[in-house]
PDB file of C-alpha atoms and ligand atoms in Angstrom:
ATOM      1  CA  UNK A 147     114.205 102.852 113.567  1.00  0.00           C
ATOM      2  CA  UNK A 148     112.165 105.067 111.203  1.00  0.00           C
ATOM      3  CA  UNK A 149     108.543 104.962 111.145  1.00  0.00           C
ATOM      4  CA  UNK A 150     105.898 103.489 108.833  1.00  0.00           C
ATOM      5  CA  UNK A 151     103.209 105.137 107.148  1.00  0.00           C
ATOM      6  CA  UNK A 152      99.970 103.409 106.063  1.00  0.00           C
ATOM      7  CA  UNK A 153      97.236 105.092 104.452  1.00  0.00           C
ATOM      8  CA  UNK A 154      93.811 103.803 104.051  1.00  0.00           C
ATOM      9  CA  UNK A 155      91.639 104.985 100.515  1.00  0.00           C
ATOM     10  CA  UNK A 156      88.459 104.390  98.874  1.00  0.00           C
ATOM     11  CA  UNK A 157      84.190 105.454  98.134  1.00  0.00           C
ATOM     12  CA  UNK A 158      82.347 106.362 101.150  1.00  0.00           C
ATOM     13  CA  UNK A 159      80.562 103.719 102.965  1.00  0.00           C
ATOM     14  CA  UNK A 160      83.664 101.494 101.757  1.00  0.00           C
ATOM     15  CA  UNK A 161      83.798 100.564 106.163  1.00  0.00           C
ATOM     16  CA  UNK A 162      87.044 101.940 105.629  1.00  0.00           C
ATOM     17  CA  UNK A 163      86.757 103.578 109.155  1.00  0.00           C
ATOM     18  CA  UNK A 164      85.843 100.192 110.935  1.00  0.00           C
ATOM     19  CA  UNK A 165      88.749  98.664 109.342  1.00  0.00           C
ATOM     20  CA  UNK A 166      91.148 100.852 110.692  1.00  0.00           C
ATOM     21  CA  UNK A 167      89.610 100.694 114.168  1.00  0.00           C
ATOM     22  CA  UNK A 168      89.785  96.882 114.089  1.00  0.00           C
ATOM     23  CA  UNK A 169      93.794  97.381 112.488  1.00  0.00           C
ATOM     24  CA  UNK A 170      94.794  99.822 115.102  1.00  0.00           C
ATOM     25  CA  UNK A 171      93.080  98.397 118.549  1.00  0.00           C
ATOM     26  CA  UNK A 172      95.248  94.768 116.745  1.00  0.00           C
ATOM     27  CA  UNK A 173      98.206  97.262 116.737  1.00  0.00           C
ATOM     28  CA  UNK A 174      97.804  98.234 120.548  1.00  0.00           C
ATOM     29  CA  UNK A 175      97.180  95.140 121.493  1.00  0.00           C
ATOM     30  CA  UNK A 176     100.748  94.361 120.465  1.00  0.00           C
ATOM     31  CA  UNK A 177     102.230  97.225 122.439  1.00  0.00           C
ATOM     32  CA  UNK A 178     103.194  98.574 119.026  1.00  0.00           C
ATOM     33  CA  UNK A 179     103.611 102.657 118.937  1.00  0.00           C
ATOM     34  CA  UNK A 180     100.992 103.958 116.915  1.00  0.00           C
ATOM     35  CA  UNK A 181      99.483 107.172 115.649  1.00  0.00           C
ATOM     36  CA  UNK A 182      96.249 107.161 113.957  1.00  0.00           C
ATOM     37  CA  UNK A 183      94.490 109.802 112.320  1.00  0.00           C
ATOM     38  CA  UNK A 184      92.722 111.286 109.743  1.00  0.00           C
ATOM     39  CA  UNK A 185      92.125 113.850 106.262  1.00  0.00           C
ATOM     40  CA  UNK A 186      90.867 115.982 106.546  1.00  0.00           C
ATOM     41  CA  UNK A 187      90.476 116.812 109.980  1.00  0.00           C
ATOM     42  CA  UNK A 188      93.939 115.584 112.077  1.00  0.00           C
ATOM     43  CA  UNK A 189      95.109 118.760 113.449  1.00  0.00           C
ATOM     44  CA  UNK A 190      93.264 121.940 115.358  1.00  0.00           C
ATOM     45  CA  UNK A 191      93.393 123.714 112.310  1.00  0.00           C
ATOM     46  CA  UNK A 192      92.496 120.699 110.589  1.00  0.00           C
ATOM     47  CA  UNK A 193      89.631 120.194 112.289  1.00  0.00           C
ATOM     48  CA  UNK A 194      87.965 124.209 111.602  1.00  0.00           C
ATOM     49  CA  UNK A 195      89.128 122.899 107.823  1.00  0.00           C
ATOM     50  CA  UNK A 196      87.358 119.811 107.872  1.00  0.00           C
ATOM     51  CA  UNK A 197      83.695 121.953 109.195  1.00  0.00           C
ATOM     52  CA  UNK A 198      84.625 124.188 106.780  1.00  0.00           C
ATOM     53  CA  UNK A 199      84.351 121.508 103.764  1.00  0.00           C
ATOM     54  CA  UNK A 200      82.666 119.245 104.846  1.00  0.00           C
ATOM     55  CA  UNK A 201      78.822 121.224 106.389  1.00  0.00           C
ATOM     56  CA  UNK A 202      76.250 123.074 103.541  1.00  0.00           C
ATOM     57  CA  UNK A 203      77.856 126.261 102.631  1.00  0.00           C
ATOM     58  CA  UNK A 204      75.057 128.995 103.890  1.00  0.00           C
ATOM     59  CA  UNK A 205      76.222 130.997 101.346  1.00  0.00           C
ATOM     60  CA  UNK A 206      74.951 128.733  98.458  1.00  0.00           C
ATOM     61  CA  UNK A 207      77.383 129.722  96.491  1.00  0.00           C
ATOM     62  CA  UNK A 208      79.512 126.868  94.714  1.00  0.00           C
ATOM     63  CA  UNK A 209      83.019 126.537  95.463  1.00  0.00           C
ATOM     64  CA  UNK A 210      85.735 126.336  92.302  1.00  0.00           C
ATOM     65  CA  UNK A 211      87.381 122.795  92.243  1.00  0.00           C
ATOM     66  CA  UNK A 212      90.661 124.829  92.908  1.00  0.00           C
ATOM     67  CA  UNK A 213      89.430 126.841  96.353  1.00  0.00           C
ATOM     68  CA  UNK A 214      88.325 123.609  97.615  1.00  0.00           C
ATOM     69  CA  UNK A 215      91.412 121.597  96.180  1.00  0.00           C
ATOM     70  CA  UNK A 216      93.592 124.131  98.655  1.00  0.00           C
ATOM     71  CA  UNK A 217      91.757 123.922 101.383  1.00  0.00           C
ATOM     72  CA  UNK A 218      92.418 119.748 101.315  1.00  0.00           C
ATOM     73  CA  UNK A 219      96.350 120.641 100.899  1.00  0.00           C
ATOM     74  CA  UNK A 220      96.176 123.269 103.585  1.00  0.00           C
ATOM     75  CA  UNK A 221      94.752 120.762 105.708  1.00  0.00           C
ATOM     76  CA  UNK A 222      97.337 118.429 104.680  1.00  0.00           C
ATOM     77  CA  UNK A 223     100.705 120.750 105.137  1.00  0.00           C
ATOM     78  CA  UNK A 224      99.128 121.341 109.142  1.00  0.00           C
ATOM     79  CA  UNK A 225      98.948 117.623 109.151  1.00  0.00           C
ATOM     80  CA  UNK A 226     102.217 116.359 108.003  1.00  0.00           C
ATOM     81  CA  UNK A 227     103.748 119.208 109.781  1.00  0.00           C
ATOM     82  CA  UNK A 228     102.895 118.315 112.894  1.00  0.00           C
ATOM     83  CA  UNK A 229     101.492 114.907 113.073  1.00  0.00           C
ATOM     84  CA  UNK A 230     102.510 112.708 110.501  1.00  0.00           C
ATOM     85  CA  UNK A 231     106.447 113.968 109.782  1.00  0.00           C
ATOM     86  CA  UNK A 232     107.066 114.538 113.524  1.00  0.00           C
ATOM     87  CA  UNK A 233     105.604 110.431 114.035  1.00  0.00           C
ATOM     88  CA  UNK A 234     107.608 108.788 111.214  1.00  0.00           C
ATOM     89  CA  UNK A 235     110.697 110.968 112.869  1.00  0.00           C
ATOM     90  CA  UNK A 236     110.268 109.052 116.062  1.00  0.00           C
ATOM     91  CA  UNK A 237     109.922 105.952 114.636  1.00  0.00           C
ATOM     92  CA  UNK A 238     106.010 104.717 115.090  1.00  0.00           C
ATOM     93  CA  UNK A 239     103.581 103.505 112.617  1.00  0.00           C
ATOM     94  CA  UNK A 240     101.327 105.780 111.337  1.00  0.00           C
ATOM     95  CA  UNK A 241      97.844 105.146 110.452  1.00  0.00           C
ATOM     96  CA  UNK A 242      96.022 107.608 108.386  1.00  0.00           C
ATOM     97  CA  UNK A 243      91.987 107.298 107.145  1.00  0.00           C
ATOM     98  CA  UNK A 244      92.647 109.053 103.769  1.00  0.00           C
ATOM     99  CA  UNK A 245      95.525 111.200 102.202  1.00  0.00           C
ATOM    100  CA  UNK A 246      96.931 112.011  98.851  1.00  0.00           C
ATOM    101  CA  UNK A 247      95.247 109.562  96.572  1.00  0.00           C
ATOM    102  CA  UNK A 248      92.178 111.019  97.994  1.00  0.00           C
ATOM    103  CA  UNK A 249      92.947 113.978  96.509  1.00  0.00           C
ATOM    104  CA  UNK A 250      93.568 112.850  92.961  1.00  0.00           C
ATOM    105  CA  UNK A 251      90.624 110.365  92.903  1.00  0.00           C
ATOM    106  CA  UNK A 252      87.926 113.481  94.226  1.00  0.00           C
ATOM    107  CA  UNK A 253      88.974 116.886  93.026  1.00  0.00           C
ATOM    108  CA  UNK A 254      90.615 114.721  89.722  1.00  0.00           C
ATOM    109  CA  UNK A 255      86.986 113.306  89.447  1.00  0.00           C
ATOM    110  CA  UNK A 256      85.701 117.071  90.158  1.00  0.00           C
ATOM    111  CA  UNK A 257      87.784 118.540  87.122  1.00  0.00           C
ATOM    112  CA  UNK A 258      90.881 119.545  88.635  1.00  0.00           C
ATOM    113  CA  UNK A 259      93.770 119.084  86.093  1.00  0.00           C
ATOM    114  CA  UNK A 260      96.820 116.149  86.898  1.00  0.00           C
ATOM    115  CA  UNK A 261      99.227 119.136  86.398  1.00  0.00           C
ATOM    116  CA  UNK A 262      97.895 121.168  89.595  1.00  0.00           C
ATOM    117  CA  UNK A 263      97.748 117.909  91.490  1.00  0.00           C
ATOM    118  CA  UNK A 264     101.162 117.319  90.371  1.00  0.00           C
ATOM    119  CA  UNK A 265     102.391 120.814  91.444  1.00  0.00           C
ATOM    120  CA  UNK A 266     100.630 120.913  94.719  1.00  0.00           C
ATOM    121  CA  UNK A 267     101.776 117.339  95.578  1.00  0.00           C
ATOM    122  CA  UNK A 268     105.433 118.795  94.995  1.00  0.00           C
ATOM    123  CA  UNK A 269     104.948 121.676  96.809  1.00  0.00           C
ATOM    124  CA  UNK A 270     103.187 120.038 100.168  1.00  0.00           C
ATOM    125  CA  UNK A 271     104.004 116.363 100.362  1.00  0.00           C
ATOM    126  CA  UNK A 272     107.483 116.224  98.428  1.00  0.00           C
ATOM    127  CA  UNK A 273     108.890 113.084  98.419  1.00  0.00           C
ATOM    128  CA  UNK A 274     107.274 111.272 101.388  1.00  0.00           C
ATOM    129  CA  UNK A 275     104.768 108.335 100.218  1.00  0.00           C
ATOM    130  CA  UNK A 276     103.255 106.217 101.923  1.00  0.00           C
ATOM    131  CA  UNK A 277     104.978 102.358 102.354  1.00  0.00           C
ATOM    132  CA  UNK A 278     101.646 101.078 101.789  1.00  0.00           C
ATOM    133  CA  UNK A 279      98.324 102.121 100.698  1.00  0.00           C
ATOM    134  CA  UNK A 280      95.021 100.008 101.423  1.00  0.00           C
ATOM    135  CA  UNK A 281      92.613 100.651  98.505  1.00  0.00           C
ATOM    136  CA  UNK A 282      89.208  99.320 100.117  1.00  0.00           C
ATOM    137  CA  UNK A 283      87.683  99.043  97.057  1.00  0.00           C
ATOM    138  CA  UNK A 284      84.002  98.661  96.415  1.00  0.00           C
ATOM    139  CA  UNK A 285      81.032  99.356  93.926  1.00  0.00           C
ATOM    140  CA  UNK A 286      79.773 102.800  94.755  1.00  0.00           C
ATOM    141  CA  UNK A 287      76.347 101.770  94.467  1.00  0.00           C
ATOM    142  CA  UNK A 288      76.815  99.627  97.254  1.00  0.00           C
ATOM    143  CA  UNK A 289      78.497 101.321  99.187  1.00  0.00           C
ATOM    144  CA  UNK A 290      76.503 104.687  99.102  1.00  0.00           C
ATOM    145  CA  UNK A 291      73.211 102.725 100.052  1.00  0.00           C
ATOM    146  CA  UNK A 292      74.974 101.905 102.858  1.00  0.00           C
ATOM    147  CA  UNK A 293      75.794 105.101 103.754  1.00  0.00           C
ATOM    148  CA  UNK A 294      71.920 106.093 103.072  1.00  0.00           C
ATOM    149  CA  UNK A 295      71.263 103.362 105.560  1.00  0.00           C
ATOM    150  CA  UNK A 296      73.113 105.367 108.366  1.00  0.00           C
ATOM    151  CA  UNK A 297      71.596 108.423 106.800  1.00  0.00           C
ATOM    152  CA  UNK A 298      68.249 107.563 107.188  1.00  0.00           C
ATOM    153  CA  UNK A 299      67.278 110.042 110.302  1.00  0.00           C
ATOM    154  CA  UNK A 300      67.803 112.998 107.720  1.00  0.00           C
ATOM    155  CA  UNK A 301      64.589 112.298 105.608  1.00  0.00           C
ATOM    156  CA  UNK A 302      63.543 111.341 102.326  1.00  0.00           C
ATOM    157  CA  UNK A 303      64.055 114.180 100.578  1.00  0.00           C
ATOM    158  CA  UNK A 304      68.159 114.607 101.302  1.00  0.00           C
ATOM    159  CA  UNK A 305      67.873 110.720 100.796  1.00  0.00           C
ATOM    160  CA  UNK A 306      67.008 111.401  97.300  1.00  0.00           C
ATOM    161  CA  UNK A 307      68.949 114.335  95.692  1.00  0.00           C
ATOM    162  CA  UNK A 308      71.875 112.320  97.274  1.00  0.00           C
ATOM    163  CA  UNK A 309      71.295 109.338  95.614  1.00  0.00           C
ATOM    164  CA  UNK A 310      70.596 110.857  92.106  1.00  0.00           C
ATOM    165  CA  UNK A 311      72.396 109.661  89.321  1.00  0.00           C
ATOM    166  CA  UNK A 312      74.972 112.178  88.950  1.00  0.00           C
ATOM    167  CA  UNK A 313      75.996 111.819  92.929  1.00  0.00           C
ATOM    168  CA  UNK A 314      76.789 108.294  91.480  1.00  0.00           C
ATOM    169  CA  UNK A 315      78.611 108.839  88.180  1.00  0.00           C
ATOM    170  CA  UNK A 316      80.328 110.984  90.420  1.00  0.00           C
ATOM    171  CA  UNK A 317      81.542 108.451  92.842  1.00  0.00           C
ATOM    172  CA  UNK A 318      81.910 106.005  89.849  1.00  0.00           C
ATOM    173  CA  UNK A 319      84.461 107.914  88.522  1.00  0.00           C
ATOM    174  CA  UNK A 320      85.929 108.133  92.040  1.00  0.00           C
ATOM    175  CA  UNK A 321      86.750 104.695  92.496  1.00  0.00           C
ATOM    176  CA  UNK A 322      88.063 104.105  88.957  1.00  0.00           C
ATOM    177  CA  UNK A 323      90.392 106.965  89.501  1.00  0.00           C
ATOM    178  CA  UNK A 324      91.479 105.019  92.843  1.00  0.00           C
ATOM    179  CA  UNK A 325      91.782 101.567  90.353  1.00  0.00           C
ATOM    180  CA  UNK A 326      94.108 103.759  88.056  1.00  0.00           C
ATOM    181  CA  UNK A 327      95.815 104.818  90.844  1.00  0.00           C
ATOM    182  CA  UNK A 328      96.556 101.005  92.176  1.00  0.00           C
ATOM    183  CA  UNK A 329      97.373 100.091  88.646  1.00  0.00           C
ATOM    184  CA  UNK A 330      99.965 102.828  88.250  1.00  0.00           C
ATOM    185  CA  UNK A 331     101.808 101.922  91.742  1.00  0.00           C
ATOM    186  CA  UNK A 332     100.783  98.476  92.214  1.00  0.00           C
ATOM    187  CA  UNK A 333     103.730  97.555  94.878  1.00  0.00           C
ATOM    188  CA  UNK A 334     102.362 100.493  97.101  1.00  0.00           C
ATOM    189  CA  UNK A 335      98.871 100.166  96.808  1.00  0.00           C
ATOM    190  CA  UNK A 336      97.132  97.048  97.986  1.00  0.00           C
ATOM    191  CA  UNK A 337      93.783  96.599  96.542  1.00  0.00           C
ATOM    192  CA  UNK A 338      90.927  95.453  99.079  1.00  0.00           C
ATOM    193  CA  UNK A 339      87.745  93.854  98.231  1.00  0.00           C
ATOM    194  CA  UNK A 340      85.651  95.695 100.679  1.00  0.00           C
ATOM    195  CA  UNK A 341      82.562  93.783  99.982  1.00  0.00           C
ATOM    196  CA  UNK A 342      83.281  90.447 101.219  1.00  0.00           C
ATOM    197  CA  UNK A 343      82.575  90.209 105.375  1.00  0.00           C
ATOM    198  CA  UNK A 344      84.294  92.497 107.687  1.00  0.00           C
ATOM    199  CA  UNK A 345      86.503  89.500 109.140  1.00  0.00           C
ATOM    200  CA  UNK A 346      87.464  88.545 105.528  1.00  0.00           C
ATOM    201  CA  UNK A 347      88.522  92.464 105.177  1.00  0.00           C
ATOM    202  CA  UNK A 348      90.241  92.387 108.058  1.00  0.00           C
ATOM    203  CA  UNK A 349      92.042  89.529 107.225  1.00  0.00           C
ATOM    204  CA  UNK A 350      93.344  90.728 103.995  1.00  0.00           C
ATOM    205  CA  UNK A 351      94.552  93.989 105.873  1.00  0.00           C
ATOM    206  CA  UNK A 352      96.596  92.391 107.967  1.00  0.00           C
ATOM    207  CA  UNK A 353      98.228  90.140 105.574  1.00  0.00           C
ATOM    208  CA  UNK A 354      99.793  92.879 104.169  1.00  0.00           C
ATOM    209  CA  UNK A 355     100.230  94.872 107.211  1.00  0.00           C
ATOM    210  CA  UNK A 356     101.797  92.084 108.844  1.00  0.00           C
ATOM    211  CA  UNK A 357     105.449  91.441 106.208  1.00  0.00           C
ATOM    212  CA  UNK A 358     105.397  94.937 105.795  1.00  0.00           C
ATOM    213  CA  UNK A 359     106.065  96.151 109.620  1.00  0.00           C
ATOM    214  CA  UNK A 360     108.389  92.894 110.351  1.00  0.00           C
ATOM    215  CA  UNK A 361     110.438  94.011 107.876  1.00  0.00           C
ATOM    216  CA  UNK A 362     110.546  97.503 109.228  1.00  0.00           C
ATOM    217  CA  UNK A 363     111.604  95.739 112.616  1.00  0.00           C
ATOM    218  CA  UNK A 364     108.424  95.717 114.541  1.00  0.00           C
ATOM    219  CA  UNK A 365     107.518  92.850 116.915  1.00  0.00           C
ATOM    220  CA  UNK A 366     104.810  91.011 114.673  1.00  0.00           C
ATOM    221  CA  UNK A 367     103.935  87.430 115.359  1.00  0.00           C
TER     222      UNK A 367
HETATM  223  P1  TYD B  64      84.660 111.768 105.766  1.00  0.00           P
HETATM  224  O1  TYD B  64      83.464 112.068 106.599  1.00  0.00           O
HETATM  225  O2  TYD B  64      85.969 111.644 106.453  1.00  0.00           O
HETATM  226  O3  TYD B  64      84.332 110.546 104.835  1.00  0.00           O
HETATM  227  P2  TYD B  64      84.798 109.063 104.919  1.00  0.00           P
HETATM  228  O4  TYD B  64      84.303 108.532 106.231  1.00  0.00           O
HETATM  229  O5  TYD B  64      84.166 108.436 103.731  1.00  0.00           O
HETATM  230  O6  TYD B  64      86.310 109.095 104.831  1.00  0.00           O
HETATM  231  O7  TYD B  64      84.720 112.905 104.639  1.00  0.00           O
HETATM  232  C1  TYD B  64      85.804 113.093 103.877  1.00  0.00           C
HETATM  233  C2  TYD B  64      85.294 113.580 102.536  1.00  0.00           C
HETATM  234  O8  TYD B  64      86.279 114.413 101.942  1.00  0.00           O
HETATM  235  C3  TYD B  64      85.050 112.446 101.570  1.00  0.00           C
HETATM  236  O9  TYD B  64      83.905 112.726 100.790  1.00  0.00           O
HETATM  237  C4  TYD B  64      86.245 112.489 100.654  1.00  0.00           C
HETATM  238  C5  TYD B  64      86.606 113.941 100.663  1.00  0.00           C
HETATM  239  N1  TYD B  64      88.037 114.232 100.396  1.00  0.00           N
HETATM  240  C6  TYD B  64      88.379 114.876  99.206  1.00  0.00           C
HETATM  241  O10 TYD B  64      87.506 115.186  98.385  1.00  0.00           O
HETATM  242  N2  TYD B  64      89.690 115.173  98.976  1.00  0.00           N
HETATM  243  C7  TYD B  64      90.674 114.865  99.871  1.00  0.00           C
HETATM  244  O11 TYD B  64      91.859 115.157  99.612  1.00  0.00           O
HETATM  245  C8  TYD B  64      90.313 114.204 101.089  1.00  0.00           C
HETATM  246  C9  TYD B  64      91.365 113.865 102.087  1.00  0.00           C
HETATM  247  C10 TYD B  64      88.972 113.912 101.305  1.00  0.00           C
END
């Protein structure tokens, strides 16, 4: 049997995290084989990657849309190497919190042309793609005030240059990127209302998980 790869995509403060906890400790709970993990940050050298992008650079200095662009596909090519290729090989059902549409909806929404994403796609991922894609998809506004709300303990003044107006036309033009991306591949992609209650979310997961790993042969009831 060959493996099954399911991404998870959308703004922060989406609860795309919880959603995959809740999908995977289902998953385990059926005995099913499972490997979950994450982008960036799913291998060792993933991980230095992830600190690398993710923390204040000390420097100051501002990082090109490209550098940072390579540093997400160098992440990834450690990643599919030797986590996600090596699990679809052997058959499990791989669960991964963010991956290639991540890419296009950020750096895209950062400036980055559809021509390098094209090329780098090509070069890196190839012709793997995800069976299904869950799009939890929410209005930014909400969602980064929620992510404020577990911010809090950092004070009011990171509160506020991170909720200026340009953070959110940023993350505006995130999610419609991630909408254009659904619309353009709307068999993969599965498009999540991610404001209605978490059991409602859940719910809506799994009834597309569900068809999708029966048919792959997995023991779903
Ligand atoms: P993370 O803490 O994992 O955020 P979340 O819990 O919302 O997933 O941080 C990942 C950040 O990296 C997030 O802001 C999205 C960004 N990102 C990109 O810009 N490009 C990418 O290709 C990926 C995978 C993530």
């Amino acid at each position: 049997m060959t493996g099954v790869l399911i991404t998870a995509e959308g703004v922060e403060g989406s609860g795309k995290s919880t959603q995959l906890l809740r999908l995977s400790e289902h998953l385990r709970r059926l005995g099913l084989p499972l490997v979950v993990s994450k982008e960036p940050g799913g291998t060792a050298l993933g991980r230095e990657i992830r600190t690398l992008l993710l923390t204040p650079h000390p420097s100051g200095e501002a990082w090109c849309a490209e550098a940072e662009l390579m540093l997400f596909y160098a992440d990834r090519a450690q990643h599919l190497a030797q986590v996600i290729r090596p699990a679809i090989e052997a058959g499990k059902i791989v669960l991964i919190d963010r991956f290639e549409d991540s890419t296009r909806a950020y750096q895209g929404a950062s400036g980055v042309s559809e021509h390098v994403l094209d090329r780098l796609h090509e070069l890196v991922v190839g012709r793997l793609k995800p069976h299904l894609t869950l799009l939890l998809d929410m209005d930014p506004e909400v969602s980064l005030q929620r992510v404020e709300v577990r911010n809090l303990s950092l004070g009011d003044e990171f509160k506020e240059t991170r909720f200026d107006q340009a953070h959110l036309e940023f993350h505006r033009r995130v999610r419609a990127r991630f909408l254009a991306i659904a619309l353009g591949d709307p068999t993969r992609v599965a498009v999540v209302p991610a404001r209605d209650a978490p059991e409602a979310v859940e719910q809506a997961i799994w009834h597309r998980v569900a068809p999708l790993l029966r048919n792959a042969g997995f023991a779903v009831e």
